[in-house]
Amino acid sequence: NTPKQYKTEPDYPWKDWNAVLRHTDNNKWYGLVMEVCRDKIGLTGEGEVDVLNANATDPFWFLAYAARLFPAYHMNKEKWISILLSEASENDGMIKNLIDWSYQATAAKKKKK
């Protein structure tokens, strides 16, 4: 699961390396890759970390991966979570599943006929 699979290109709205992943049909975000201070997500120590913010409205994510997830920085904490990308190799499958979930959860709703 990659942005290319979803036919999207990262968008850089702040003219820095922080990237938004958005649907091409409805422009809704399904991911945000950003650099944040460690303390903003509850980590100790100094410096910044790279995180992926994704939509995770299903409580499954917190139940299954609570130790690796954080309430989303700078997003609705009831619907979005942050995951450290520095642990991406350990969490590769989880990150792919989370991106897929977020993509599906933010997709344009199909109209009933």
mmCIF file with all atom_site columns, C-alpha atoms in Angstrom, residues 3 8-23 27-36 49-54 73 75 80 85 99 102:
data_model
loop_
_atom_site.group_PDB
_atom_site.id
_atom_site.type_symbol
_atom_site.label_atom_id
_atom_site.label_alt_id
_atom_site.label_comp_id
_atom_site.label_asym_id
_atom_site.label_entity_id
_atom_site.label_seq_id
_atom_site.pdbx_PDB_ins_code
_atom_site.Cartn_x
_atom_site.Cartn_y
_atom_site.Cartn_z
_atom_site.occupancy
_atom_site.B_iso_or_equiv
_atom_site.pdbx_formal_charge
_atom_site.auth_seq_id
_atom_site.auth_comp_id
_atom_site.auth_asym_id
_atom_site.auth_atom_id
_atom_site.pdbx_PDB_model_num
ATOM 1  C CA . PRO A 1 3   ? 0.313  6.587  -2.266 1.00 0.00 ? 3   PRO A CA 1
ATOM 2  C CA . THR A 1 8   ? -2.012 10.229 -5.382 1.00 0.00 ? 8   THR A CA 1
ATOM 3  C CA . GLU A 1 9   ? 1.089  12.341 -5.119 1.00 0.00 ? 9   GLU A CA 1
ATOM 4  C CA . PRO A 1 10  ? 2.165  13.947 -1.845 1.00 0.00 ? 10  PRO A CA 1
ATOM 5  C CA . ASP A 1 11  ? 1.082  17.577 -1.532 1.00 0.00 ? 11  ASP A CA 1
ATOM 6  C CA . TYR A 1 12  ? 3.360  20.091 0.223  1.00 0.00 ? 12  TYR A CA 1
ATOM 7  C CA . PRO A 1 13  ? 1.009  22.927 1.243  1.00 0.00 ? 13  PRO A CA 1
ATOM 8  C CA . TRP A 1 14  ? 3.429  24.527 3.718  1.00 0.00 ? 14  TRP A CA 1
ATOM 9  C CA . LYS A 1 15  ? 6.376  24.660 1.296  1.00 0.00 ? 15  LYS A CA 1
ATOM 10 C CA . ASP A 1 16  ? 8.459  22.390 3.552  1.00 0.00 ? 16  ASP A CA 1
ATOM 11 C CA . TRP A 1 17  ? 8.940  18.628 3.648  1.00 0.00 ? 17  TRP A CA 1
ATOM 12 C CA . ASN A 1 18  ? 5.695  17.953 5.613  1.00 0.00 ? 18  ASN A CA 1
ATOM 13 C CA . ALA A 1 19  ? 3.391  16.130 3.181  1.00 0.00 ? 19  ALA A CA 1
ATOM 14 C CA . VAL A 1 20  ? -0.364 15.675 2.882  1.00 0.00 ? 20  VAL A CA 1
ATOM 15 C CA . LEU A 1 21  ? -1.811 12.591 1.214  1.00 0.00 ? 21  LEU A CA 1
ATOM 16 C CA . ARG A 1 22  ? -5.213 13.398 -0.248 1.00 0.00 ? 22  ARG A CA 1
ATOM 17 C CA . HIS A 1 23  ? -7.843 11.789 -2.422 1.00 0.00 ? 23  HIS A CA 1
ATOM 18 C CA . ASN A 1 27  ? -9.509 16.348 -1.896 1.00 0.00 ? 27  ASN A CA 1
ATOM 19 C CA . LYS A 1 28  ? -9.917 14.889 1.618  1.00 0.00 ? 28  LYS A CA 1
ATOM 20 C CA . TRP A 1 29  ? -6.772 14.030 3.521  1.00 0.00 ? 29  TRP A CA 1
ATOM 21 C CA . TYR A 1 30  ? -6.071 10.408 4.297  1.00 0.00 ? 30  TYR A CA 1
ATOM 22 C CA . GLY A 1 31  ? -2.588 10.974 5.665  1.00 0.00 ? 31  GLY A CA 1
ATOM 23 C CA . LEU A 1 32  ? -0.201 13.606 6.917  1.00 0.00 ? 32  LEU A CA 1
ATOM 24 C CA . VAL A 1 33  ? 3.528  12.989 7.258  1.00 0.00 ? 33  VAL A CA 1
ATOM 25 C CA . MET A 1 34  ? 5.116  15.581 9.495  1.00 0.00 ? 34  MET A CA 1
ATOM 26 C CA . GLU A 1 35  ? 7.913  16.370 11.868 1.00 0.00 ? 35  GLU A CA 1
ATOM 27 C CA . VAL A 1 36  ? 6.865  17.231 15.446 1.00 0.00 ? 36  VAL A CA 1
ATOM 28 C CA . VAL A 1 49  ? 10.332 12.845 15.326 1.00 0.00 ? 49  VAL A CA 1
ATOM 29 C CA . ASP A 1 50  ? 8.636  11.999 12.046 1.00 0.00 ? 50  ASP A CA 1
ATOM 30 C CA . VAL A 1 51  ? 5.049  10.813 12.349 1.00 0.00 ? 51  VAL A CA 1
ATOM 31 C CA . LEU A 1 52  ? 2.245  9.687  10.101 1.00 0.00 ? 52  LEU A CA 1
ATOM 32 C CA . ASN A 1 53  ? -1.185 10.984 11.037 1.00 0.00 ? 53  ASN A CA 1
ATOM 33 C CA . ALA A 1 54  ? -4.001 8.798  9.733  1.00 0.00 ? 54  ALA A CA 1
ATOM 34 C CA . TYR A 1 73  ? -0.834 15.885 16.835 1.00 0.00 ? 73  TYR A CA 1
ATOM 35 C CA . MET A 1 75  ? -5.713 16.823 14.300 1.00 0.00 ? 75  MET A CA 1
ATOM 36 C CA . TRP A 1 80  ? -6.919 10.552 13.923 1.00 0.00 ? 80  TRP A CA 1
ATOM 37 C CA . LEU A 1 85  ? 7.907  6.565  11.384 1.00 0.00 ? 85  LEU A CA 1
ATOM 38 C CA . ILE A 1 99  ? -2.941 3.923  5.420  1.00 0.00 ? 99  ILE A CA 1
ATOM 39 C CA . SER A 1 102 ? -7.536 5.809  6.456  1.00 0.00 ? 102 SER A CA 1
#
